[in-house]
Short mmCIF file of C-alpha atoms and ligand atoms in Angstrom, two decimals:
data_model
loop_
_atom_site.label_atom_id
_atom_site.label_comp_id
_atom_site.label_asym_id
_atom_site.label_seq_id
_atom_site.Cartn_x
_atom_site.Cartn_y
_atom_site.Cartn_z
CA MET Y 1 -34.08 -99.03 -52.20
CA ASN Y 2 -37.50 -100.01 -50.85
CA LEU Y 3 -39.27 -97.36 -52.43
CA MET Y 4 -43.12 -96.04 -52.04
CA SER Y 5 -45.30 -93.27 -53.33
CA TRP Y 6 -47.70 -91.40 -51.50
CA GLY Y 7 -50.20 -93.56 -50.82
CA MET Y 8 -47.65 -96.23 -49.30
CA TYR Y 9 -48.77 -98.64 -52.02
CA PRO Y 10 -47.37 -100.45 -53.28
CA ARG Y 11 -43.65 -100.38 -51.86
CA ILE Y 12 -40.98 -102.18 -54.14
CA GLU Y 13 -37.11 -102.68 -54.60
CA SER Y 14 -35.35 -100.87 -56.94
CA ASN Y 15 -31.46 -99.20 -57.98
CA VAL Y 16 -31.90 -95.58 -57.21
CA PHE Y 17 -29.46 -93.74 -59.48
CA LYS Y 18 -28.38 -89.83 -58.56
CA PHE Y 19 -26.51 -88.08 -61.01
CA ASP Y 20 -23.54 -85.33 -61.42
CA GLY Y 21 -23.49 -83.08 -64.92
CA GLU Y 22 -25.61 -84.96 -67.94
CA GLU Y 23 -22.54 -86.79 -68.73
CA SER Y 24 -23.43 -88.74 -65.68
CA LEU Y 25 -27.09 -89.37 -66.29
CA LYS Y 26 -26.77 -90.17 -70.10
CA HIS Y 27 -24.11 -93.33 -68.95
CA VAL Y 28 -27.53 -93.92 -66.81
CA ILE Y 29 -29.27 -94.23 -69.24
CA ASN Y 30 -27.43 -96.10 -71.73
CA GLU Y 31 -26.37 -98.76 -69.84
CA HIS Y 32 -30.22 -99.14 -68.24
CA SER Y 33 -33.97 -99.76 -69.50
CA GLU Y 34 -37.39 -100.00 -67.49
CA LEU Y 35 -35.64 -96.41 -66.04
CA ILE Y 36 -38.74 -94.03 -64.49
CA PRO Y 37 -37.76 -89.88 -62.90
CA TYR Y 38 -38.35 -89.96 -59.14
CA GLY Y 39 -39.19 -86.01 -58.08
CA ASN Y 40 -40.25 -86.28 -55.09
CA GLY Y 41 -43.22 -89.11 -55.15
CA ARG Y 42 -46.04 -86.80 -53.82
CA SER Y 43 -47.73 -89.31 -56.47
CA TYR Y 44 -49.75 -91.38 -55.37
CA GLY Y 45 -49.30 -94.60 -57.09
CA ASP Y 46 -46.72 -96.54 -59.58
CA SER Y 47 -46.62 -93.39 -61.80
CA ALA Y 48 -43.02 -92.67 -60.48
CA LEU Y 49 -42.17 -96.95 -59.72
CA SER Y 50 -39.48 -99.16 -61.52
CA ARG Y 51 -37.31 -100.97 -61.81
CA ASN Y 52 -34.56 -98.00 -62.12
CA ILE Y 53 -34.57 -95.30 -61.10
CA VAL Y 54 -33.13 -91.71 -61.80
CA ASP Y 55 -33.36 -89.17 -58.40
CA LEU Y 56 -34.34 -85.54 -59.13
CA ARG Y 57 -34.38 -84.30 -55.90
CA PRO Y 58 -30.68 -83.90 -55.84
CA LYS Y 59 -31.08 -81.24 -58.89
CA ASN Y 60 -32.38 -78.28 -56.43
CA HIS Y 61 -29.81 -75.22 -57.91
CA PHE Y 62 -32.07 -71.60 -59.05
CA ILE Y 63 -30.10 -70.59 -62.50
CA ASP Y 64 -32.02 -67.43 -63.66
CA PHE Y 65 -34.27 -64.61 -62.64
CA ASP Y 66 -35.89 -61.93 -65.21
CA GLU Y 67 -37.61 -60.01 -63.13
CA ASP Y 68 -39.01 -57.61 -65.97
CA ASN Y 69 -40.86 -61.24 -67.13
CA GLY Y 70 -41.93 -62.83 -64.24
CA LEU Y 71 -39.20 -65.60 -65.65
CA LEU Y 72 -37.37 -67.79 -64.02
CA HIS Y 73 -35.20 -70.48 -64.52
CA VAL Y 74 -34.30 -74.00 -62.28
CA GLN Y 75 -33.16 -77.65 -62.49
CA ALA Y 76 -35.99 -79.92 -62.62
CA GLY Y 77 -35.23 -80.30 -59.07
CA VAL Y 78 -36.81 -77.65 -57.10
CA MET Y 79 -40.11 -77.85 -55.72
CA LEU Y 80 -42.59 -75.30 -55.45
CA ALA Y 81 -42.04 -74.60 -51.67
CA GLU Y 82 -38.33 -73.68 -52.22
CA ILE Y 83 -39.42 -71.21 -54.64
CA LEU Y 84 -42.22 -69.56 -52.94
CA GLU Y 85 -39.83 -68.70 -50.11
CA ALA Y 86 -37.71 -67.75 -52.71
CA PHE Y 87 -40.02 -64.71 -54.09
CA VAL Y 88 -43.17 -64.14 -52.40
CA LEU Y 89 -41.03 -61.72 -50.30
CA ARG Y 90 -40.34 -60.00 -53.44
CA GLY Y 91 -44.28 -59.84 -54.90
CA TRP Y 92 -44.04 -63.25 -56.74
CA PHE Y 93 -46.96 -66.18 -56.74
CA LEU Y 94 -46.69 -69.13 -59.32
CA LYS Y 95 -48.89 -69.14 -62.05
CA VAL Y 96 -50.26 -72.72 -61.01
CA THR Y 97 -50.11 -74.90 -57.40
CA PRO Y 98 -51.05 -77.65 -56.98
CA GLY Y 99 -52.49 -79.01 -53.32
CA THR Y 100 -49.37 -79.71 -51.99
CA LYS Y 101 -45.56 -77.35 -52.49
CA LEU Y 102 -44.20 -80.44 -52.60
CA ILE Y 103 -43.42 -81.07 -55.67
CA THR Y 104 -40.40 -80.78 -57.98
CA VAL Y 105 -40.64 -78.69 -61.58
CA GLY Y 106 -39.66 -81.90 -62.65
CA GLY Y 107 -42.64 -83.49 -61.72
CA ALA Y 108 -45.19 -80.85 -62.39
CA ILE Y 109 -44.90 -81.09 -65.34
CA ALA Y 110 -44.86 -84.99 -65.86
CA SER Y 111 -48.16 -84.51 -64.28
CA ASP Y 112 -49.28 -81.34 -66.74
CA ILE Y 113 -51.12 -80.20 -62.89
CA HIS Y 114 -54.07 -77.53 -62.15
CA GLY Y 115 -54.31 -75.82 -58.76
CA LYS Y 116 -57.58 -74.50 -58.10
CA ASN Y 117 -58.12 -71.81 -60.94
CA HIS Y 118 -57.57 -73.92 -64.33
CA HIS Y 119 -60.99 -72.47 -65.32
CA VAL Y 120 -58.85 -69.64 -65.42
CA ALA Y 121 -55.70 -70.45 -65.68
CA GLY Y 122 -55.14 -73.47 -67.03
CA CYS Y 123 -53.19 -76.52 -66.21
CA PHE Y 124 -48.70 -75.73 -64.57
CA CYS Y 125 -47.76 -76.61 -68.41
CA GLU Y 126 -49.62 -73.31 -69.07
CA CYS Y 127 -46.64 -70.99 -67.19
CA VAL Y 128 -43.73 -73.57 -69.04
CA GLU Y 129 -41.55 -71.28 -71.16
CA ASP Y 130 -39.44 -73.98 -71.96
CA PHE Y 131 -37.62 -77.07 -70.60
CA LYS Y 132 -34.64 -79.10 -71.17
CA ILE Y 133 -34.67 -82.71 -71.40
CA MET Y 134 -32.39 -86.01 -71.84
CA LEU Y 135 -34.23 -87.82 -74.90
CA ALA Y 136 -33.75 -91.86 -74.74
CA ASP Y 137 -30.57 -91.88 -76.14
CA GLY Y 138 -29.07 -89.73 -73.88
CA THR Y 139 -29.14 -86.64 -76.30
CA ILE Y 140 -30.50 -83.19 -74.85
CA ALA Y 141 -33.75 -81.09 -76.77
CA SER Y 142 -34.21 -78.03 -75.52
CA CYS Y 143 -38.19 -77.71 -76.04
CA SER Y 144 -40.77 -75.37 -76.12
CA LYS Y 145 -44.91 -75.00 -77.64
CA LYS Y 146 -43.59 -74.02 -80.69
CA THR Y 147 -40.02 -75.45 -81.36
CA ALA Y 148 -40.63 -79.55 -80.12
CA PRO Y 149 -44.71 -79.44 -80.33
CA GLU Y 150 -44.58 -82.87 -79.96
CA LEU Y 151 -42.58 -84.16 -77.46
CA TRP Y 152 -43.76 -80.37 -75.57
CA LYS Y 153 -48.02 -81.85 -75.51
CA ALA Y 154 -45.66 -86.23 -75.25
CA THR Y 155 -44.20 -84.55 -72.12
CA CYS Y 156 -45.69 -81.89 -70.89
CA GLY Y 157 -48.52 -84.83 -69.01
CA GLY Y 158 -46.73 -87.73 -70.09
CA MET Y 159 -45.09 -89.01 -66.57
CA GLY Y 160 -41.90 -89.31 -67.18
CA LEU Y 161 -42.17 -91.42 -70.44
CA THR Y 162 -40.37 -89.08 -73.19
CA GLY Y 163 -37.47 -88.89 -70.59
CA VAL Y 164 -35.95 -86.86 -67.91
CA ILE Y 165 -36.20 -83.73 -68.12
CA LEU Y 166 -33.30 -81.44 -66.16
CA ALA Y 167 -34.09 -77.36 -65.76
CA ALA Y 168 -37.67 -75.15 -66.96
CA ARG Y 169 -37.82 -72.41 -67.61
CA ILE Y 170 -41.26 -70.55 -65.82
CA TYR Y 171 -43.30 -68.26 -65.16
CA LEU Y 172 -44.50 -66.88 -62.08
CA LYS Y 173 -47.29 -64.15 -61.27
CA LYS Y 174 -47.64 -60.70 -59.32
CA ILE Y 175 -48.74 -60.65 -56.69
CA ASN Y 176 -48.82 -57.59 -53.77
CA SER Y 177 -50.19 -59.55 -50.55
CA HIS Y 178 -49.53 -62.99 -49.27
CA TYR Y 179 -52.47 -62.59 -48.49
CA ILE Y 180 -56.17 -64.15 -49.60
CA ASN Y 181 -59.90 -63.06 -49.45
CA GLN Y 182 -61.91 -66.40 -48.48
CA THR Y 183 -64.82 -66.39 -48.96
CA THR Y 184 -66.55 -70.15 -47.89
CA ILE Y 185 -70.39 -71.06 -49.49
CA LYS Y 186 -71.84 -74.20 -47.72
CA THR Y 187 -74.40 -75.68 -49.49
CA ARG Y 188 -76.80 -78.11 -48.65
CA ASN Y 189 -77.37 -80.90 -51.86
CA LEU Y 190 -75.68 -81.28 -55.17
CA LYS Y 191 -77.40 -78.50 -57.02
CA GLU Y 192 -76.71 -76.25 -54.92
CA THR Y 193 -73.16 -76.87 -55.09
CA PHE Y 194 -73.32 -76.43 -58.42
CA ALA Y 195 -74.93 -73.57 -57.97
CA ALA Y 196 -72.66 -71.54 -56.12
CA PHE Y 197 -69.75 -73.07 -58.44
CA GLU Y 198 -71.05 -71.08 -61.35
CA GLU Y 199 -71.87 -67.99 -59.37
CA TYR Y 200 -68.75 -67.45 -58.22
CA ARG Y 201 -67.04 -68.34 -61.44
CA ASP Y 202 -65.96 -65.69 -61.76
CA LYS Y 203 -63.21 -65.57 -58.33
CA PRO Y 204 -59.72 -67.12 -59.75
CA TYR Y 205 -59.39 -69.96 -57.05
CA SER Y 206 -62.24 -72.31 -56.17
CA VAL Y 207 -62.41 -76.03 -54.13
CA ALA Y 208 -64.97 -77.47 -52.52
CA TRP Y 209 -65.55 -80.04 -50.29
CA ILE Y 210 -67.91 -82.25 -50.07
CA ASP Y 211 -69.32 -84.77 -47.59
CA CYS Y 212 -69.15 -87.84 -49.85
CA LEU Y 213 -71.60 -89.86 -46.74
CA ALA Y 214 -74.51 -87.70 -47.55
CA ARG Y 215 -77.37 -89.87 -48.71
CA GLY Y 216 -80.83 -89.05 -50.06
CA ASP Y 217 -81.77 -85.44 -50.17
CA ASP Y 218 -77.67 -84.11 -48.95
CA ILE Y 219 -76.12 -85.44 -52.04
CA GLY Y 220 -73.82 -83.15 -52.59
CA LYS Y 221 -73.10 -80.85 -49.77
CA CYS Y 222 -70.43 -78.91 -49.73
CA LEU Y 223 -68.56 -76.11 -47.78
CA LEU Y 224 -67.54 -74.27 -51.04
CA MET Y 225 -64.15 -71.91 -50.91
CA VAL Y 226 -63.39 -68.84 -53.06
CA GLY Y 227 -61.16 -66.56 -53.06
CA ASP Y 228 -58.50 -64.63 -54.10
CA PHE Y 229 -55.03 -61.95 -53.44
CA ARG Y 230 -55.30 -59.20 -51.79
CA ASP Y 231 -53.29 -56.58 -52.48
CA ASP Y 232 -52.80 -54.46 -49.43
CA GLY Y 233 -48.91 -54.50 -49.65
CA GLN Y 234 -48.39 -57.01 -46.73
CA LEU Y 235 -45.75 -60.44 -48.18
CA ASP Y 236 -43.75 -62.04 -46.40
CA TYR Y 237 -43.27 -66.23 -46.51
CA ARG Y 238 -41.64 -68.79 -44.40
CA LEU Y 239 -41.79 -72.09 -44.69
CA LYS Y 240 -43.07 -73.45 -41.03
CA PRO Y 241 -42.06 -76.53 -39.11
CA GLN Y 242 -44.83 -79.66 -39.81
CA LYS Y 243 -45.65 -81.54 -36.73
CA THR Y 244 -45.81 -85.07 -37.85
CA ILE Y 245 -47.39 -88.51 -37.31
CA PRO Y 246 -44.72 -90.49 -36.62
CA PHE Y 247 -46.08 -93.19 -37.49
CA ASN Y 248 -48.01 -95.87 -39.42
CA PHE Y 249 -51.86 -95.29 -36.96
CA PRO Y 250 -53.58 -98.92 -36.78
CA SER Y 251 -55.81 -99.46 -39.56
CA PHE Y 252 -58.98 -99.63 -38.05
CA ALA Y 253 -58.95 -95.93 -36.33
CA LEU Y 254 -60.36 -95.08 -40.11
CA ASN Y 255 -63.96 -96.48 -40.65
CA ASN Y 256 -66.64 -95.51 -41.57
CA TRP Y 257 -67.83 -94.31 -38.13
CA SER Y 258 -64.68 -91.88 -37.70
CA VAL Y 259 -65.16 -90.45 -41.52
CA ARG Y 260 -68.98 -89.75 -40.07
CA ALA Y 261 -67.39 -88.37 -37.14
CA PHE Y 262 -65.76 -86.43 -39.26
CA ASN Y 263 -67.58 -85.11 -41.91
CA LYS Y 264 -70.12 -83.64 -39.88
CA LEU Y 265 -67.36 -81.93 -37.08
CA TYR Y 266 -66.26 -79.65 -40.40
CA TYR Y 267 -69.41 -79.30 -42.12
CA GLY Y 268 -71.06 -78.14 -38.61
CA ARG Y 269 -68.30 -76.46 -37.67
CA VAL Y 270 -69.52 -73.21 -40.28
CA LYS Y 271 -72.83 -71.43 -39.14
CA GLU Y 272 -73.64 -69.40 -42.53
CA ARG Y 273 -74.71 -69.67 -45.58
CA VAL Y 274 -71.75 -67.46 -46.72
CA THR Y 275 -68.48 -66.07 -44.44
CA ARG Y 276 -65.51 -64.44 -45.61
CA GLN Y 277 -62.14 -64.80 -43.75
CA LYS Y 278 -58.23 -62.85 -44.55
CA VAL Y 279 -56.10 -66.20 -44.41
CA ASP Y 280 -52.68 -66.41 -46.52
CA ILE Y 281 -51.35 -68.86 -48.46
CA ASP Y 282 -50.05 -71.60 -46.85
CA THR Y 283 -54.11 -72.14 -44.64
CA PHE Y 284 -55.61 -71.20 -48.02
CA PHE Y 285 -53.48 -74.04 -51.07
CA TYR Y 286 -51.30 -76.15 -48.23
CA PRO Y 287 -53.28 -76.51 -45.91
CA LEU Y 288 -52.35 -81.24 -45.81
CA ASP Y 289 -48.98 -79.84 -45.75
CA ALA Y 290 -48.98 -78.45 -42.65
CA ILE Y 291 -49.19 -82.30 -40.33
CA GLY Y 292 -45.81 -83.97 -42.24
CA HIS Y 293 -46.70 -87.90 -43.33
CA TRP Y 294 -49.98 -87.35 -43.08
CA ASN Y 295 -49.96 -90.48 -45.56
CA ARG Y 296 -49.28 -93.06 -42.59
CA ILE Y 297 -53.25 -92.06 -40.27
CA TYR Y 298 -53.97 -95.26 -43.76
CA GLY Y 299 -52.16 -97.03 -41.68
CA LYS Y 300 -49.87 -99.49 -43.18
CA PRO Y 301 -51.21 -101.76 -46.23
CA GLY Y 302 -51.24 -97.29 -48.06
CA PHE Y 303 -54.21 -95.70 -49.52
CA THR Y 304 -55.00 -94.21 -52.34
CA GLN Y 305 -56.47 -91.34 -54.38
CA TYR Y 306 -59.03 -91.60 -56.16
CA GLN Y 307 -59.80 -88.75 -58.92
CA PHE Y 308 -61.89 -88.28 -62.39
CA ILE Y 309 -63.29 -85.69 -63.78
CA LEU Y 310 -66.11 -85.29 -66.50
CA PRO Y 311 -67.00 -83.46 -68.66
CA LYS Y 312 -69.44 -80.06 -67.44
CA GLU Y 313 -72.77 -81.69 -70.12
CA THR Y 314 -72.47 -84.84 -67.39
CA SER Y 315 -71.38 -83.47 -64.24
CA TYR Y 316 -74.13 -83.42 -62.24
CA LYS Y 317 -75.74 -86.93 -63.25
CA GLY Y 318 -72.07 -88.78 -62.68
CA LEU Y 319 -71.37 -87.29 -59.33
CA GLU Y 320 -74.91 -87.86 -58.37
CA GLU Y 321 -74.11 -91.24 -59.36
CA ILE Y 322 -71.55 -91.94 -57.97
CA LEU Y 323 -71.51 -90.14 -55.16
CA GLY Y 324 -74.63 -91.99 -54.46
CA ALA Y 325 -72.42 -95.60 -54.98
CA ILE Y 326 -70.18 -94.29 -52.12
CA ALA Y 327 -72.91 -94.34 -49.65
CA ASP Y 328 -74.26 -97.22 -50.44
CA SER Y 329 -70.44 -98.84 -50.40
CA GLY Y 330 -69.42 -97.75 -46.47
CA LYS Y 331 -66.03 -96.47 -47.51
CA GLY Y 332 -65.84 -93.25 -46.87
CA SER Y 333 -63.60 -90.33 -47.81
CA PHE Y 334 -62.33 -87.09 -44.88
CA LEU Y 335 -60.62 -86.02 -47.85
CA ALA Y 336 -62.90 -85.24 -51.18
CA VAL Y 337 -62.66 -82.75 -53.30
CA LEU Y 338 -64.89 -80.99 -56.55
CA LYS Y 339 -63.43 -78.63 -58.68
CA LEU Y 340 -64.55 -76.80 -61.54
CA TYR Y 341 -61.94 -76.84 -64.71
CA GLY Y 342 -62.01 -74.92 -67.96
CA GLU Y 343 -61.08 -75.95 -71.52
CA ALA Y 344 -58.87 -78.26 -71.89
CA ASN Y 345 -55.09 -78.18 -73.61
CA GLY Y 346 -54.37 -81.01 -76.14
CA ASN Y 347 -51.26 -82.01 -74.06
CA TRP Y 348 -51.83 -86.33 -75.28
CA LEU Y 349 -52.29 -87.43 -71.49
CA SER Y 350 -53.50 -84.23 -69.67
CA PHE Y 351 -56.55 -84.39 -67.26
CA PRO Y 352 -58.23 -81.60 -67.50
CA MET Y 353 -60.92 -81.45 -69.67
CA GLU Y 354 -64.22 -79.17 -69.46
CA GLY Y 355 -66.13 -79.92 -66.45
CA TYR Y 356 -65.78 -80.81 -62.91
CA SER Y 357 -63.78 -83.39 -60.97
CA LEU Y 358 -63.27 -84.98 -58.16
CA ALA Y 359 -60.72 -86.48 -55.72
CA LEU Y 360 -60.98 -89.57 -53.15
CA ASP Y 361 -58.82 -90.81 -50.38
CA PHE Y 362 -59.54 -94.63 -49.89
CA LYS Y 363 -58.04 -96.53 -47.34
CA ILE Y 364 -56.11 -99.67 -49.01
CA GLU Y 365 -58.20 -102.89 -47.77
CA LYS Y 366 -60.80 -105.64 -48.92
CA GLY Y 367 -63.13 -104.82 -51.32
CA LEU Y 368 -61.96 -101.35 -52.57
CA PHE Y 369 -60.34 -102.09 -55.94
CA GLU Y 370 -63.57 -104.09 -56.86
CA LEU Y 371 -65.63 -100.81 -56.50
CA LEU Y 372 -63.65 -98.26 -57.89
CA ASP Y 373 -63.60 -100.88 -60.55
CA SER Y 374 -67.48 -100.67 -60.07
CA LEU Y 375 -66.79 -96.42 -60.30
CA ASP Y 376 -64.79 -96.70 -63.29
CA LYS Y 377 -67.68 -98.01 -64.84
CA ILE Y 378 -69.97 -95.26 -64.39
CA VAL Y 379 -67.30 -92.27 -65.28
CA ILE Y 380 -66.67 -94.00 -69.09
CA LYS Y 381 -70.50 -93.90 -68.95
CA HIS Y 382 -70.14 -90.47 -68.89
CA LEU Y 383 -67.40 -89.98 -71.27
CA GLY Y 384 -64.59 -89.22 -68.13
CA ARG Y 385 -60.93 -89.48 -67.38
CA ILE Y 386 -58.71 -91.12 -64.52
CA TYR Y 387 -56.05 -88.81 -63.17
CA LEU Y 388 -53.20 -90.89 -64.23
CA THR Y 389 -51.01 -89.26 -60.83
CA LYS Y 390 -52.93 -90.74 -58.18
CA ASP Y 391 -53.29 -94.06 -59.61
CA VAL Y 392 -52.60 -97.10 -58.68
CA ARG Y 393 -55.11 -99.67 -60.32
CA VAL Y 394 -56.35 -98.56 -62.96
CA SER Y 395 -57.34 -101.66 -66.39
CA ARG Y 396 -55.76 -101.32 -69.70
CA GLU Y 397 -59.35 -100.88 -71.35
CA THR Y 398 -60.11 -97.93 -68.43
CA PHE Y 399 -57.49 -95.51 -69.05
CA GLU Y 400 -57.48 -95.87 -73.14
CA LYS Y 401 -61.49 -94.94 -72.43
CA GLY Y 402 -60.77 -91.68 -71.06
CA TYR Y 403 -57.47 -90.96 -73.24
CA PRO Y 404 -58.47 -90.52 -76.57
CA GLU Y 405 -55.71 -89.64 -77.73
CA ILE Y 406 -53.27 -92.82 -76.41
CA GLU Y 407 -53.19 -94.81 -79.95
CA THR Y 408 -50.78 -91.11 -81.00
CA PHE Y 409 -48.13 -91.27 -76.83
CA ARG Y 410 -47.87 -94.58 -78.15
CA LYS Y 411 -46.60 -94.59 -81.68
CA TYR Y 412 -44.23 -90.80 -80.87
CA ARG Y 413 -43.03 -92.81 -77.56
CA LYS Y 414 -41.89 -95.78 -79.98
CA ASP Y 415 -40.75 -94.42 -82.19
CA GLN Y 416 -37.74 -92.48 -80.40
CA ASN Y 417 -37.20 -95.83 -79.00
CA MET Y 418 -38.71 -93.79 -75.80
CA ASP Y 419 -40.87 -97.13 -75.17
CA THR Y 420 -38.82 -99.36 -74.11
CA LYS Y 421 -36.03 -97.01 -72.36
CA PHE Y 422 -38.56 -95.35 -69.64
CA GLN Y 423 -41.07 -97.70 -68.21
CA SER Y 424 -42.77 -97.10 -65.38
CA LEU Y 425 -44.81 -99.99 -63.33
CA GLN Y 426 -48.22 -98.02 -64.10
CA SER Y 427 -46.90 -98.05 -68.57
CA LYS Y 428 -46.59 -101.88 -68.30
CA ARG Y 429 -49.46 -102.16 -66.84
CA VAL Y 430 -52.28 -99.42 -68.57
CA GLY Y 431 -49.84 -100.71 -71.39
CA ILE Y 432 -48.42 -97.23 -72.99
C1 LIG N 1 -51.60 -83.52 -50.60
C2 LIG N 1 -51.42 -83.82 -52.15
C3 LIG N 1 -52.39 -83.14 -52.93
C4 LIG N 1 -51.91 -83.07 -54.36
N1 LIG N 1 -53.11 -81.92 -55.03
C5 LIG N 1 -52.61 -82.64 -56.28
C6 LIG N 1 -53.47 -81.02 -57.29
O1 LIG N 1 -54.60 -80.16 -56.44
N2 LIG N 1 -53.67 -81.09 -58.60
C7 LIG N 1 -52.68 -81.67 -58.87
O2 LIG N 1 -52.56 -82.24 -59.82
N3 LIG N 1 -52.11 -82.87 -58.66
C8 LIG N 1 -51.81 -81.98 -56.92
N4 LIG N 1 -50.98 -83.67 -56.64
C9 LIG N 1 -50.03 -84.33 -57.18
C10 LIG N 1 -48.94 -83.51 -57.33
O3 LIG N 1 -48.80 -82.41 -57.86
C11 LIG N 1 -48.02 -84.96 -58.65
O4 LIG N 1 -48.48 -86.19 -58.64
C12 LIG N 1 -46.74 -84.61 -58.93
O5 LIG N 1 -46.72 -85.21 -59.93
C13 LIG N 1 -45.57 -84.95 -57.52
O6 LIG N 1 -45.08 -83.98 -58.30
P1 LIG N 1 -42.68 -84.99 -57.89
O7 LIG N 1 -42.25 -83.60 -57.56
O8 LIG N 1 -43.64 -85.36 -56.61
O9 LIG N 1 -43.16 -85.91 -58.54
P2 LIG N 1 -43.01 -88.08 -58.36
O10 LIG N 1 -44.66 -88.21 -57.77
O11 LIG N 1 -41.99 -88.05 -58.06
O12 LIG N 1 -43.55 -88.03 -59.82
C14 LIG N 1 -44.79 -88.58 -60.88
C15 LIG N 1 -44.63 -87.96 -62.31
O13 LIG N 1 -43.20 -86.98 -62.79
C16 LIG N 1 -42.32 -88.00 -63.31
N5 LIG N 1 -41.49 -86.69 -63.45
C17 LIG N 1 -40.85 -87.05 -61.99
N6 LIG N 1 -40.18 -86.15 -61.87
C18 LIG N 1 -39.74 -85.50 -63.41
C19 LIG N 1 -38.58 -85.16 -64.19
N7 LIG N 1 -37.22 -84.52 -63.91
N8 LIG N 1 -38.20 -85.17 -65.07
C20 LIG N 1 -39.73 -86.45 -65.50
N9 LIG N 1 -40.18 -86.50 -65.35
C21 LIG N 1 -40.01 -87.26 -64.29
C22 LIG N 1 -42.82 -89.13 -62.56
O14 LIG N 1 -41.46 -90.93 -63.03
C23 LIG N 1 -43.74 -89.42 -62.89
O15 LIG N 1 -44.64 -89.92 -64.14
C24 LIG N 1 -51.03 -83.56 -54.48
C25 LIG N 1 -50.30 -84.03 -53.63
C26 LIG N 1 -50.85 -84.72 -52.78
C27 LIG N 1 -50.00 -85.71 -52.24
#
């Protein structure tokens, strides 16, 4: 089957295995190598792509809910959207959620994903009590942070390279409204942007859209959106039908001029320095999910998301340098998202560290990888790292410099015979 992830690059021929029960998955694992679990394919690059794929989406049953503790037991193929649909009405929300609800619980653990509240709530795995995973020899392990600390640190953020997560117990968060009080702060440059993040630090959710083509004194100008749930007792949630982009746009449609025009309109539509609105869950957390297959606007060659994080001490200097290099290159991105992060959690390949990250979408075109290679150098100079779940091209050297626990991870995989069984295109490229 021809397979790809959200970036539509690369596309490869894979054997896709579904399984009925544990015995049939064991058989798949025993019989094949170069295997990798596949959730809902919302990673951007090649972390879920390999010669042999285990399809987890059909494993989408709810197992149990402990209402007293907000502890939900689900199979790994359950999507966050399915959890919202069943639980918002009852006053529960996800403790940590990314910018799309169309991912599986297994994918959330394997990427140790983060949301707009990392500075107060950490990564997704902070809300996981335990999970069940099938290992390279076909045995099933039950893993919590306490009972199997090494398997935990390797699997949370381990990009599917330790085994197939079958089910997990995750804590939900109590809410008393499906509305959020959102404040938007308009800034004129990077200095104001950083000051605004610090000023609103006590808000649990924050995210900024940056105009990545701004130059000179305007570099880093943004719209910072911060918010928190209201307390008005209104609870409702229905998945809305999506409008869908029906075909790939011609790739010339997205260029420096269209991005510049979009940025001008998007930034210009907000007139005041500070504005306040009441918005619902989908508007605040998942604006991109409103349009199905929005990845097609990048055209048939596909696109990639470049997401890096820098430590707090070097964030300002590094971002200034990187935004300058992007503006000079003329390769713009509609989406340029800046987020604030709290402390790292010690999982060996987890992406977040205390500081700021920037995520930018670029269409695949001539000269792009050369630009990204040059940005990597700035990221590494400022002691940062690249997010594996978005990546499709980073070199082994850049990857290793960003992840100091890589040797521990490699050794663990080797000792457990995982390294020859579970492999993705990405793991082969960066040597894990
Ligand atoms: C619009 C959009 C916004 C996003 N916003 C954010 C964000 O704000 N923060 C963030 O952190 N990420 C974000 N992401 C990335 C996304 O959350 C991650 O890539 C997530 O891992 C995708 O989950 P998936 O179920 O689609 O997994 P896939 O893309 O199918 O797989 C991703 C990785 O998880 C592994 N995996 C999947 N299921 C299992 C399993 N059962 N057992 C073991 N390994 C498994 C795969 O092998 C692969 O390495 C965003 C993605 C999109 C498209």
